mmCIF file of C-alpha atoms in Angstrom:
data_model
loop_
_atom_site.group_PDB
_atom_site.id
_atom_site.type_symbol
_atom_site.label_atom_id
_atom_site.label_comp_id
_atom_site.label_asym_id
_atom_site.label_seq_id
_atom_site.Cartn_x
_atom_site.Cartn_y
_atom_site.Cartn_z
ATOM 1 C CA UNK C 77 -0.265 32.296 -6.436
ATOM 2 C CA UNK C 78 2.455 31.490 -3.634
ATOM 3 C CA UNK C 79 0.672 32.932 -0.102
ATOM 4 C CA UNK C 80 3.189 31.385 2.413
ATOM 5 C CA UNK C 81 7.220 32.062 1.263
ATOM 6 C CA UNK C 82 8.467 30.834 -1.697
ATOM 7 C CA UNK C 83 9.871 27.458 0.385
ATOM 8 C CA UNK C 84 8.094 24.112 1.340
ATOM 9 C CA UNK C 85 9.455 23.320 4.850
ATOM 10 C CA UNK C 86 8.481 19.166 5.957
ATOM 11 C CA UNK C 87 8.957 18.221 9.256
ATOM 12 C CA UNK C 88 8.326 14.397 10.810
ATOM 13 C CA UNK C 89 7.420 12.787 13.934
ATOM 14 C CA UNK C 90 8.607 9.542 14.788
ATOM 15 C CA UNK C 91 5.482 7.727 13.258
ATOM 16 C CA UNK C 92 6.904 6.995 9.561
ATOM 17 C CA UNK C 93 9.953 8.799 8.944
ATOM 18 C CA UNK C 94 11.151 7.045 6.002
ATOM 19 C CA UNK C 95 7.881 8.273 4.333
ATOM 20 C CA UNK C 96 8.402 11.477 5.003
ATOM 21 C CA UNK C 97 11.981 11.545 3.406
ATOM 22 C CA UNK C 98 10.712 10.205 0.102
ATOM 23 C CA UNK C 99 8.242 12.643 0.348
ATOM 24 C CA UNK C 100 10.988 15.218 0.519
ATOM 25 C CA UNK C 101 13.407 13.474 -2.184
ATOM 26 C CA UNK C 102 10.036 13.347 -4.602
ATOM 27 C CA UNK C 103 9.990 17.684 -3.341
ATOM 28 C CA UNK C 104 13.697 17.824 -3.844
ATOM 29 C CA UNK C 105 14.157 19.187 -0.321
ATOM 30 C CA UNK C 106 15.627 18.032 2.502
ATOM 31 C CA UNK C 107 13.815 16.750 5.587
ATOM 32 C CA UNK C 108 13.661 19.539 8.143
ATOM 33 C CA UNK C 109 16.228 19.272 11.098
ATOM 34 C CA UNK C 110 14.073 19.110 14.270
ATOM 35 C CA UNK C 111 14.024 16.841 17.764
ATOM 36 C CA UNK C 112 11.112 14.838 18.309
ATOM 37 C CA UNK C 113 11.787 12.755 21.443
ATOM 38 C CA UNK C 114 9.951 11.713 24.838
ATOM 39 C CA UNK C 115 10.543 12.900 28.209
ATOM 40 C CA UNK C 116 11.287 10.205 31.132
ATOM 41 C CA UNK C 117 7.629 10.063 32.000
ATOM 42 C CA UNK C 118 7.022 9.987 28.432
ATOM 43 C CA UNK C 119 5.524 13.526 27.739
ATOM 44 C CA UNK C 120 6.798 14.223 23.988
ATOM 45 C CA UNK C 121 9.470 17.070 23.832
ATOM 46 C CA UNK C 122 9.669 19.012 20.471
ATOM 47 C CA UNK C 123 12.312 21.473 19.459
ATOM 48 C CA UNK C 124 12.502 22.919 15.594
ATOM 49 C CA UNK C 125 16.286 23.206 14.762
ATOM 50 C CA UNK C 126 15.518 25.745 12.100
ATOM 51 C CA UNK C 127 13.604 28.999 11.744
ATOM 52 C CA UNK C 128 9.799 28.387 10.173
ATOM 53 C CA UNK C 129 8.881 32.261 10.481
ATOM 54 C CA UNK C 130 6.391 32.977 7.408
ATOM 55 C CA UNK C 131 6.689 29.727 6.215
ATOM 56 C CA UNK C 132 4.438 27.217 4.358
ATOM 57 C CA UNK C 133 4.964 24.030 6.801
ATOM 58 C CA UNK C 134 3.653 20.335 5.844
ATOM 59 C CA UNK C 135 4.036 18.238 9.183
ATOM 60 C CA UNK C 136 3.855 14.622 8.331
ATOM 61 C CA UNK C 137 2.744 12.144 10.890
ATOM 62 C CA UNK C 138 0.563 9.031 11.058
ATOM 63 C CA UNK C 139 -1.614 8.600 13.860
ATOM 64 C CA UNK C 140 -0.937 5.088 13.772
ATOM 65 C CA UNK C 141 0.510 2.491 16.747
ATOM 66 C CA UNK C 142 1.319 3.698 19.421
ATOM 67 C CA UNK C 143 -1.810 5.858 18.613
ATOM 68 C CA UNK C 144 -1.842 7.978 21.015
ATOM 69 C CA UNK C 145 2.331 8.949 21.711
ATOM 70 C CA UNK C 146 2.102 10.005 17.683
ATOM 71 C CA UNK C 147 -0.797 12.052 18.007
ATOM 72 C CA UNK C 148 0.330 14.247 21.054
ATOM 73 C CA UNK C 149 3.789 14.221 18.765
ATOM 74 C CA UNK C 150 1.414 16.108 15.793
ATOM 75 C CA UNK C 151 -0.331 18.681 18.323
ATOM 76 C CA UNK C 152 3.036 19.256 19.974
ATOM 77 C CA UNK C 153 4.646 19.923 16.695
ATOM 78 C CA UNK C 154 1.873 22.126 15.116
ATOM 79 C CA UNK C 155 1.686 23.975 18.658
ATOM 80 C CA UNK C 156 5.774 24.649 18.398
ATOM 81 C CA UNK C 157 5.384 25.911 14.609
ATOM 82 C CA UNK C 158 2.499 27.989 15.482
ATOM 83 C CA UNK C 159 4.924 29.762 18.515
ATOM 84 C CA UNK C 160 7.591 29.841 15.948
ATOM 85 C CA UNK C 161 5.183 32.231 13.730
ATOM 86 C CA UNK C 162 4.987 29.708 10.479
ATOM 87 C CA UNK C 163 2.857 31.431 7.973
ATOM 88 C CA UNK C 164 0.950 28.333 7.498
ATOM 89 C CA UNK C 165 1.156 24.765 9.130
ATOM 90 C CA UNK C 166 -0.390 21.549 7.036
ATOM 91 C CA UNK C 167 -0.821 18.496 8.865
ATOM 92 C CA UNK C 168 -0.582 15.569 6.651
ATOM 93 C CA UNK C 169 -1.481 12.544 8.006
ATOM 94 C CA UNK C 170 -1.408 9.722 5.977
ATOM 95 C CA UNK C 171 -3.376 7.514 8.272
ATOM 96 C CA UNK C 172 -6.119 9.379 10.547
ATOM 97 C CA UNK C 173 -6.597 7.611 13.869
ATOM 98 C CA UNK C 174 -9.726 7.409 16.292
ATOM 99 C CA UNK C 175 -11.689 7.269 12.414
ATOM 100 C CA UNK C 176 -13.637 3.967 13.625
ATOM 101 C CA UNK C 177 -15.488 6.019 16.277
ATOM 102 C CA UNK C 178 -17.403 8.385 14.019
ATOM 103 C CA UNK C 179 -20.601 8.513 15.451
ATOM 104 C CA UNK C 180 -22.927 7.403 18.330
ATOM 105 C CA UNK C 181 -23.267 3.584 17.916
ATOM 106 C CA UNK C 182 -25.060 3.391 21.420
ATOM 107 C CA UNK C 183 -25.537 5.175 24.231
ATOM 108 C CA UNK C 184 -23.147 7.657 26.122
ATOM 109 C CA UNK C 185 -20.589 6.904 23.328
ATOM 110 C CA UNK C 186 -17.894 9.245 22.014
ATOM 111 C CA UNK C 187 -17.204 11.080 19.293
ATOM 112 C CA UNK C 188 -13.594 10.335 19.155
ATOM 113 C CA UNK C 189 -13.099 11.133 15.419
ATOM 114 C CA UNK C 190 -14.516 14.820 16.483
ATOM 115 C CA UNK C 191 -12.655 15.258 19.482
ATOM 116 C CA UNK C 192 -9.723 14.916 17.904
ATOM 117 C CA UNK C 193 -10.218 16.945 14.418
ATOM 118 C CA UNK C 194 -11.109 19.443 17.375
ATOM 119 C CA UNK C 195 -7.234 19.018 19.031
ATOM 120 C CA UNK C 196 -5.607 19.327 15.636
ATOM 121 C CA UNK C 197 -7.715 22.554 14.788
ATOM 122 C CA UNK C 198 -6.965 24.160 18.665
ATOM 123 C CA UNK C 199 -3.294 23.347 18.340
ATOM 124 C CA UNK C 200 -3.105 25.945 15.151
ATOM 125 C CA UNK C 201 -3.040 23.766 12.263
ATOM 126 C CA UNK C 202 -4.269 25.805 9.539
ATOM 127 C CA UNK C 203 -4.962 22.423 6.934
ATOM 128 C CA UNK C 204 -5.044 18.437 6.487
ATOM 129 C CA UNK C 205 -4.044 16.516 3.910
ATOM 130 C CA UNK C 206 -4.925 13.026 4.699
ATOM 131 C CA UNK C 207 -5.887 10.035 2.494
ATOM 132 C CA UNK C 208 -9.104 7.449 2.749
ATOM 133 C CA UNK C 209 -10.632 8.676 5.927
ATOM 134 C CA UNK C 210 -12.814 5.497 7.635
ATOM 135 C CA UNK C 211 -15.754 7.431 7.261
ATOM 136 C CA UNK C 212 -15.579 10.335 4.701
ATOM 137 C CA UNK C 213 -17.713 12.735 6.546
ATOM 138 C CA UNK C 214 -14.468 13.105 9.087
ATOM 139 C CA UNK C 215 -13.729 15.728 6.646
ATOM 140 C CA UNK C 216 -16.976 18.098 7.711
ATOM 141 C CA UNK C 217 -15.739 17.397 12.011
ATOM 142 C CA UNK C 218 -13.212 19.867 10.716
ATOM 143 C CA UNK C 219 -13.469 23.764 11.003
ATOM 144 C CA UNK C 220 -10.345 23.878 8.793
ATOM 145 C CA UNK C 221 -9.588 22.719 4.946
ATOM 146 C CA UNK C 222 -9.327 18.731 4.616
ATOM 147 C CA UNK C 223 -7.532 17.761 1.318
ATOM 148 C CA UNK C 224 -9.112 13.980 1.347
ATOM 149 C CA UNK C 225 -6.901 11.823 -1.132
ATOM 150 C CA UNK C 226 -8.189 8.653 -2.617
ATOM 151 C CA UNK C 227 -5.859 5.109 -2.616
ATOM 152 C CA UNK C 228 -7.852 3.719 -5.279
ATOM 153 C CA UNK C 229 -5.790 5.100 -8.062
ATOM 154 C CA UNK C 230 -2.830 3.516 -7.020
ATOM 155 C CA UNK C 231 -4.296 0.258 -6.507
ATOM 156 C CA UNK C 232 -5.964 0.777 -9.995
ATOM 157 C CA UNK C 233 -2.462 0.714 -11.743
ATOM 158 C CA UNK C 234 -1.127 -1.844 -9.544
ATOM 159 C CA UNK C 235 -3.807 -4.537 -10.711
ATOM 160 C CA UNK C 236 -4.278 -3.376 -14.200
ATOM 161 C CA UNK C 237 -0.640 -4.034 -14.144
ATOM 162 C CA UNK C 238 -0.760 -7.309 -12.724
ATOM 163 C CA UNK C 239 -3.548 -8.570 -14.787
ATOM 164 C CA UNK C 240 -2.472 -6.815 -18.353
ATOM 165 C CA UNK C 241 -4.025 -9.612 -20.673
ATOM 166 C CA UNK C 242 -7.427 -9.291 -18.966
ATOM 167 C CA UNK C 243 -7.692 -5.095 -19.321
ATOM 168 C CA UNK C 244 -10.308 -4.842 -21.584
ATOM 169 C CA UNK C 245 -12.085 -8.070 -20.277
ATOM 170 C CA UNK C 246 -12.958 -8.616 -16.408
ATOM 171 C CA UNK C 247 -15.637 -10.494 -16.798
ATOM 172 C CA UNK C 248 -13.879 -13.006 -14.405
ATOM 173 C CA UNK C 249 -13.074 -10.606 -12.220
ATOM 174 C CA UNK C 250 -15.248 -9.431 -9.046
ATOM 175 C CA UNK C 251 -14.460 -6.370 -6.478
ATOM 176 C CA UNK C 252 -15.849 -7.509 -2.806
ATOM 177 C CA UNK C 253 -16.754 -5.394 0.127
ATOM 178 C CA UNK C 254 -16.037 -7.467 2.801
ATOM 179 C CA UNK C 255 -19.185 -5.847 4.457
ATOM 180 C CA UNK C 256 -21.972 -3.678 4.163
ATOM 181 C CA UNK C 257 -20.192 -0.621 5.340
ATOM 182 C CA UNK C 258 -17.653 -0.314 2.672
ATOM 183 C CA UNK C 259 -20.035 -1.092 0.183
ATOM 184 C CA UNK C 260 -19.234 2.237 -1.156
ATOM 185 C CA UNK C 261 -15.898 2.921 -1.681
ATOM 186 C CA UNK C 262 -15.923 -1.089 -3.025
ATOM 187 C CA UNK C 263 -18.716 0.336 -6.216
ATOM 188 C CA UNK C 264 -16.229 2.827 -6.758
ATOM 189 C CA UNK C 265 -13.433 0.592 -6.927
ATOM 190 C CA UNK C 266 -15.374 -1.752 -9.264
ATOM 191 C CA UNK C 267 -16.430 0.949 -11.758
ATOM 192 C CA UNK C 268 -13.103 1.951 -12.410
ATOM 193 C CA UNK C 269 -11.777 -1.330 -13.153
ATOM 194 C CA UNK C 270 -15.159 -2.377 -14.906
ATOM 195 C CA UNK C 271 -15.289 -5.096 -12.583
ATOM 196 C CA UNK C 272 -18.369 -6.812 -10.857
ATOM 197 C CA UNK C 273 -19.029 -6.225 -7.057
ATOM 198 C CA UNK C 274 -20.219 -8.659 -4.422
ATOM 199 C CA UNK C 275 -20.931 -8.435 -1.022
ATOM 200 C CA UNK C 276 -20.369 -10.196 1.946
ATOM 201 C CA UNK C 277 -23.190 -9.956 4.545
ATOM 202 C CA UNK C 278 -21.740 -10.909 8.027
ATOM 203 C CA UNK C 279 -23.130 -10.208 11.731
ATOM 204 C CA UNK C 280 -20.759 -8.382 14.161
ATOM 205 C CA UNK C 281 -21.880 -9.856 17.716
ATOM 206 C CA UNK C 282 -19.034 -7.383 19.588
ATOM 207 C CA UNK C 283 -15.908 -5.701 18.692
ATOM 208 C CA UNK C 284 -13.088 -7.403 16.399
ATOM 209 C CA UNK C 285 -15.443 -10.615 15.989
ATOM 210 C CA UNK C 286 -17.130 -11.262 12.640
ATOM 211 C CA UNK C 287 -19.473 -14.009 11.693
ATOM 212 C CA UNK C 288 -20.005 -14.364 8.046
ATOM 213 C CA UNK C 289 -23.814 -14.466 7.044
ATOM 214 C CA UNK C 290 -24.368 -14.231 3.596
ATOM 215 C CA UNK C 291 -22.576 -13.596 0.070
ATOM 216 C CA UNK C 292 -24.471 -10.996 -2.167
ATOM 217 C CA UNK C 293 -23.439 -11.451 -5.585
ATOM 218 C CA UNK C 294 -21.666 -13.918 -8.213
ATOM 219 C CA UNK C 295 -18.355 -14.850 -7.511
ATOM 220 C CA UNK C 296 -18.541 -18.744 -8.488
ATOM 221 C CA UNK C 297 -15.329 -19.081 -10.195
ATOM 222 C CA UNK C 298 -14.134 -15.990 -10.196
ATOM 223 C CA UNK C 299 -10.957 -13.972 -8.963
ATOM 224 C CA UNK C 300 -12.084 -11.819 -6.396
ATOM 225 C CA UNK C 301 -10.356 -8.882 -5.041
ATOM 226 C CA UNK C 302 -11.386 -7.646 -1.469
ATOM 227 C CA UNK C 303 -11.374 -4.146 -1.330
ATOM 228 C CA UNK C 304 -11.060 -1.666 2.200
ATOM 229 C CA UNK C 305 -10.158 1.169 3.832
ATOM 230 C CA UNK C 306 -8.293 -0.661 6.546
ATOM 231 C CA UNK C 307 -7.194 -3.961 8.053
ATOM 232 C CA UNK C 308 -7.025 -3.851 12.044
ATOM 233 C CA UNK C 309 -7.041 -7.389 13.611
ATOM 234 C CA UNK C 310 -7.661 -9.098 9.955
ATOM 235 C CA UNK C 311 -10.751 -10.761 10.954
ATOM 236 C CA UNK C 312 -13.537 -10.104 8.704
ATOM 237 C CA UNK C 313 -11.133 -9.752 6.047
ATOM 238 C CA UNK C 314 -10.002 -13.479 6.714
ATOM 239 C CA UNK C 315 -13.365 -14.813 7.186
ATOM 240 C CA UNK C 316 -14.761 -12.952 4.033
ATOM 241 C CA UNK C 317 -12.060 -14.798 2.307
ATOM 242 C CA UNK C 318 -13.245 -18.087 3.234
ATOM 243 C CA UNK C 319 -15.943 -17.716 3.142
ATOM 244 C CA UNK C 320 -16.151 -16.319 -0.761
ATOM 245 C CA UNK C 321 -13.853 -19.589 -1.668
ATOM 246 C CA UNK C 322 -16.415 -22.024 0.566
ATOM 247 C CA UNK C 323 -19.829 -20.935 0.339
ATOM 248 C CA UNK C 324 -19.262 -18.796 -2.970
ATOM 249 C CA UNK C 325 -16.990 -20.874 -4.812
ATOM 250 C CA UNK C 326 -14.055 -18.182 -5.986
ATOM 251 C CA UNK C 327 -11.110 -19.377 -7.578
ATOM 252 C CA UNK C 328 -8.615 -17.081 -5.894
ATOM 253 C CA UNK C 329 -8.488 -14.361 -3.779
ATOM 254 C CA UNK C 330 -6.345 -11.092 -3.448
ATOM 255 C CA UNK C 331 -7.150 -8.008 -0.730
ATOM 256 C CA UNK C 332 -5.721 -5.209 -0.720
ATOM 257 C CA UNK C 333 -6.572 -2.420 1.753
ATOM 258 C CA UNK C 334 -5.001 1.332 2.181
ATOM 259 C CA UNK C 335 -4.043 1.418 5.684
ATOM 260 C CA UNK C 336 -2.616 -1.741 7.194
ATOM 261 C CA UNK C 337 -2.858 -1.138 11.230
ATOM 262 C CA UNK C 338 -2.265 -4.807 11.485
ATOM 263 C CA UNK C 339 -2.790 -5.669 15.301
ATOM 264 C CA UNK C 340 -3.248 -9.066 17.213
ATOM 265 C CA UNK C 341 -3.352 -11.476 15.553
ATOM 266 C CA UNK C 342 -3.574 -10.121 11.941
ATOM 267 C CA UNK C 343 -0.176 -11.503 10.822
ATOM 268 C CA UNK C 344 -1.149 -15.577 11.662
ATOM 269 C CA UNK C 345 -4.749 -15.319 10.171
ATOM 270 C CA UNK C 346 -3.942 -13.256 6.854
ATOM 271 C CA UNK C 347 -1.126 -16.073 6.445
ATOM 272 C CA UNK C 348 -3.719 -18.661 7.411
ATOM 273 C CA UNK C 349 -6.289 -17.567 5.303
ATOM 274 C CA UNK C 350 -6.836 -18.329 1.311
ATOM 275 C CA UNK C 351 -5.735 -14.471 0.209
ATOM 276 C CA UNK C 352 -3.343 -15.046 -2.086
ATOM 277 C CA UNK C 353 -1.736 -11.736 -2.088
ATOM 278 C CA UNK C 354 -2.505 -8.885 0.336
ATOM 279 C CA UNK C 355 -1.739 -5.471 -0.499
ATOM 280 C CA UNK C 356 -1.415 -2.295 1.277
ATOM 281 C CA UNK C 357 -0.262 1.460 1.090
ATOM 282 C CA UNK C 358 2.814 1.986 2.712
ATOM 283 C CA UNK C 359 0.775 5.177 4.679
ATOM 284 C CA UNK C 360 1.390 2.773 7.860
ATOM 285 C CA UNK C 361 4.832 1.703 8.097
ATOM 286 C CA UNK C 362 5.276 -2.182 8.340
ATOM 287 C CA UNK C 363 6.347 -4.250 11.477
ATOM 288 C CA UNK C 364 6.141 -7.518 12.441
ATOM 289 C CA UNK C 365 5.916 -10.308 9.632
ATOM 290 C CA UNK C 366 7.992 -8.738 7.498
ATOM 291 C CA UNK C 367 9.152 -12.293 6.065
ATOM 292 C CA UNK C 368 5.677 -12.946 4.758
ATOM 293 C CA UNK C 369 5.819 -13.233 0.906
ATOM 294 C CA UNK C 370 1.710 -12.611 1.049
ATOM 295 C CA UNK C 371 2.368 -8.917 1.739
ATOM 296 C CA UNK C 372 2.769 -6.121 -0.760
ATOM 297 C CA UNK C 373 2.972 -2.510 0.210
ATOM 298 C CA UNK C 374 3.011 0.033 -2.679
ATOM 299 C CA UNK C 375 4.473 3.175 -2.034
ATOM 300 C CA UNK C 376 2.102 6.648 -1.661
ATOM 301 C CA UNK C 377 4.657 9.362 -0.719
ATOM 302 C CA UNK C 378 4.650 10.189 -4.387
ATOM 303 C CA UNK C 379 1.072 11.009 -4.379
ATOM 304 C CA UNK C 380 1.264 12.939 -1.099
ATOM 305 C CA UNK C 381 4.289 15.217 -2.813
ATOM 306 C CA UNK C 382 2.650 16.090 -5.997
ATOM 307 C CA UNK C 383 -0.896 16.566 -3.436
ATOM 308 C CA UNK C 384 2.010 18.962 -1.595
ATOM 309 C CA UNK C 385 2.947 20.727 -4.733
ATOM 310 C CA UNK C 386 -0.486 21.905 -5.355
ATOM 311 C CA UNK C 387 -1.582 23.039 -1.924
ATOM 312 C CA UNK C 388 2.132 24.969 -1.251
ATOM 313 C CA UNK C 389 1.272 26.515 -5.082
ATOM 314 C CA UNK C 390 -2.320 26.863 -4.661
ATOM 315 C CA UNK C 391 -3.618 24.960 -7.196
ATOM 316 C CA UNK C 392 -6.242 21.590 -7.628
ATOM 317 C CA UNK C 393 -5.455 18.507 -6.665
ATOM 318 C CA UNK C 394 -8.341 16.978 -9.244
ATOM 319 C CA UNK C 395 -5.442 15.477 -11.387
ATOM 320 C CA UNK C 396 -4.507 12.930 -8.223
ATOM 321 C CA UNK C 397 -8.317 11.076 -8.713
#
C-alpha cells in the first residue's frame, strides 16, 4: 500500500550527484530540478524548483568531505521539503558522518553520532536509509525509522566472481578484521563466503596511529582479504597488511572496505603497502588518485533504488541481505 502519492521524487546535494542520477535512471525518473548552492559567507542556500506537496521524497546526500558543508546541505534540504508540505521526506545517506564518535571513550566527550541523528530528526525527516553504519547501534540514536543496508552482499558477488574456480573450496582463503572492533561484521563476512577469519591485534596509542601487536589466527600462506566498514587515513589497514605478509606469512592480500573517506595520506600508503587490490563502494565519491590501478569501486546505487522501491511501496527490504 502506496501512503505518500503515487510518485518517487529524488533530490541531491552536492555530495555525490552522479550517484544520485543512477539511482534515478535504475527508478526510471529523472533527478529532481532544485538549487543547492552556498552563500558568500558560505551558509548553504536551497531552493526546490518543483512542487513536493504530498509527496514521497528520498533526499540523497553523503555526509562525507567537506563533512560538515554536506550535512547542513541535508538539514537545509529536509527543512525546505518539510515547508514545502512533502507527505514524507527520506534521507538517504549512503555514508553517515560523525559515526566514529559513538560513545564516551573518555571523559567530557561527545556524542557526535547522537547529536546529529538528533539534527536530521528536528529538521523533519520522517526516515533514513543508510548503509554500514560504523557502529550499528547508530540506528537506536534515532527517534525515526533507520533502513540499515548491508555492503557485504555486493562484495560477496564481486569476489566469488573473481575467484570462480575456488567457490566451493576456500580453504586458502582467510577474511581479516584488521582489529578487534570489526571483528564482527568480519565473522559475518567470513560465514558467507565459508572462509576462515583472523585477527589482527594492534594498540592504538592516539588518534589515526596504529601499532600492530599481534595476529590471531592462520593465515600462513594464504590469500587474505581485509574486511571494514571504512578506510579514513589508511593506516591500520596498511599496517595490518604488512604485517599479515611479515609476521603471518600471507601470500597476497586484497581489502576492500564500504566507505572509502580516504584522507591524508591514504592514497601514498595504500599504494605503498602489499594490498594487492583495494576495493570500495562507490557510496563516497572518488578524488584524488584516481590513476591508481590498486583501486576498485563497485557501484551501490542499484541497491539503494531497489531499497527505494520497497520503502516508497511499503514493502521489506529482507531480499537486499
Amino acid at each position: 500500500m502506496i501512503a505518500y502519492g503515487e510518485n518517487i521524487q529524488v533530490f541531491c546535494g552536492n555530495s555525490n550527484p552522479e550517484f544520485a542520477k543512477t539511482i534515478c535512471k535504475e527508478l526510471g525518473i529523472t533527478l529532481g530540478d532544485s538549487d543547492v548552492k552556498t552563500f558568500a559567507d558560505g551558509e548553504a542556500s536551497v531552493s526546490l524548483n518543483e512542487t513536493v506537496r504530498g509527496a514521497d521524497v528520498f533526499l540523497v546526500q553523503s555526509t562525507c568531505k567537506p563533512v560538515n558543508d554536506h550535512l547542513m546541505e541535508l538539514l537545509v534540504m529536509i527543512d525546505a521539503c518539510r515547508r514545502a508540505s512533502a507527505g514524507r521526506i527520506t534521507a538517504v545517506i549512503p555514508y553517515f558522518g560523525y559515526a566514529r564518535q559513538d560513545r564516551k571513550a573518555k571523559s567530557r566527550d561527545p556524542i557526535s553520532a547522537k547529536l546529529v541523528a538528533n539534527m536530521i530528526t528536528a529538521a523533519g525527516a520522517n526516515r533514513v536509509l543508510t548503509m554500514d553504519l560504523h557502529a550499528a547501534q547508530i540506528q537506536g540514536f534515532f527517534d525515526i525509522p533507520v533502513d540499515h543496508l548491508l555492503g557485504n552482499p555486493t562484495f560477496y558477488n564481486y569476489f566469488t566472481t573473481k575467484f570462480p574456480e575456488e567457490s566451493n573450496n576456500y580453504e586458502d582463503f582467510v577474511i581479516v578484521s584488521p582489529d578487534v572492533g570489526s571483528v564482527g561484521r568480519a565473522r559475518t563476512f567470513a560465514k558467507k563466503l565459508h572462509m576462515g577469519l583472523a585477527i589482527v591485534d594492534k594498540r592504538r596509542p592516539k588518534a589515526n596511529v596504529s601499532e600492530v601487536m599481534n595476529i590471531i589466527g592462520d593465515v600462513k600462506g594464504k590469500t587474505c582479504i581485509l574486511y571494514d566498514d571504512l578506510v579514513d587515513t589508511a593506516g591500520s589497514l596498511c599496517n595490518a597488511a604488512k604485517a599479515l605478509v611479515e609476521v603471518g606469512g600471507a601470500k597476497e592480500i586484497y581489502a576492500c572496505a564500504t566507505h572509502g573517506v580516504l584522507s591524508g595520506p591514504a592514497y601514498d600508503r595504500i599504494e605503498e603497502s602489499p594490498i594487492k587490490e583495494m576495493v570500495f563502494l562507490n557510496t563516497i565519491p572518488q578524488v584524488g588518485n584516481t590513476a591508481s590501478n590498486k583501486l576498485v569501486y563497485l557501484d551501490v546505487a542499484p541497491v539503494f533504488a531497489h531499497a527505494i522501491n520497497h520503502v516508497h511501496g511499503g514493502t521489506s527490504i529482507a531480499d537486499l541481505f
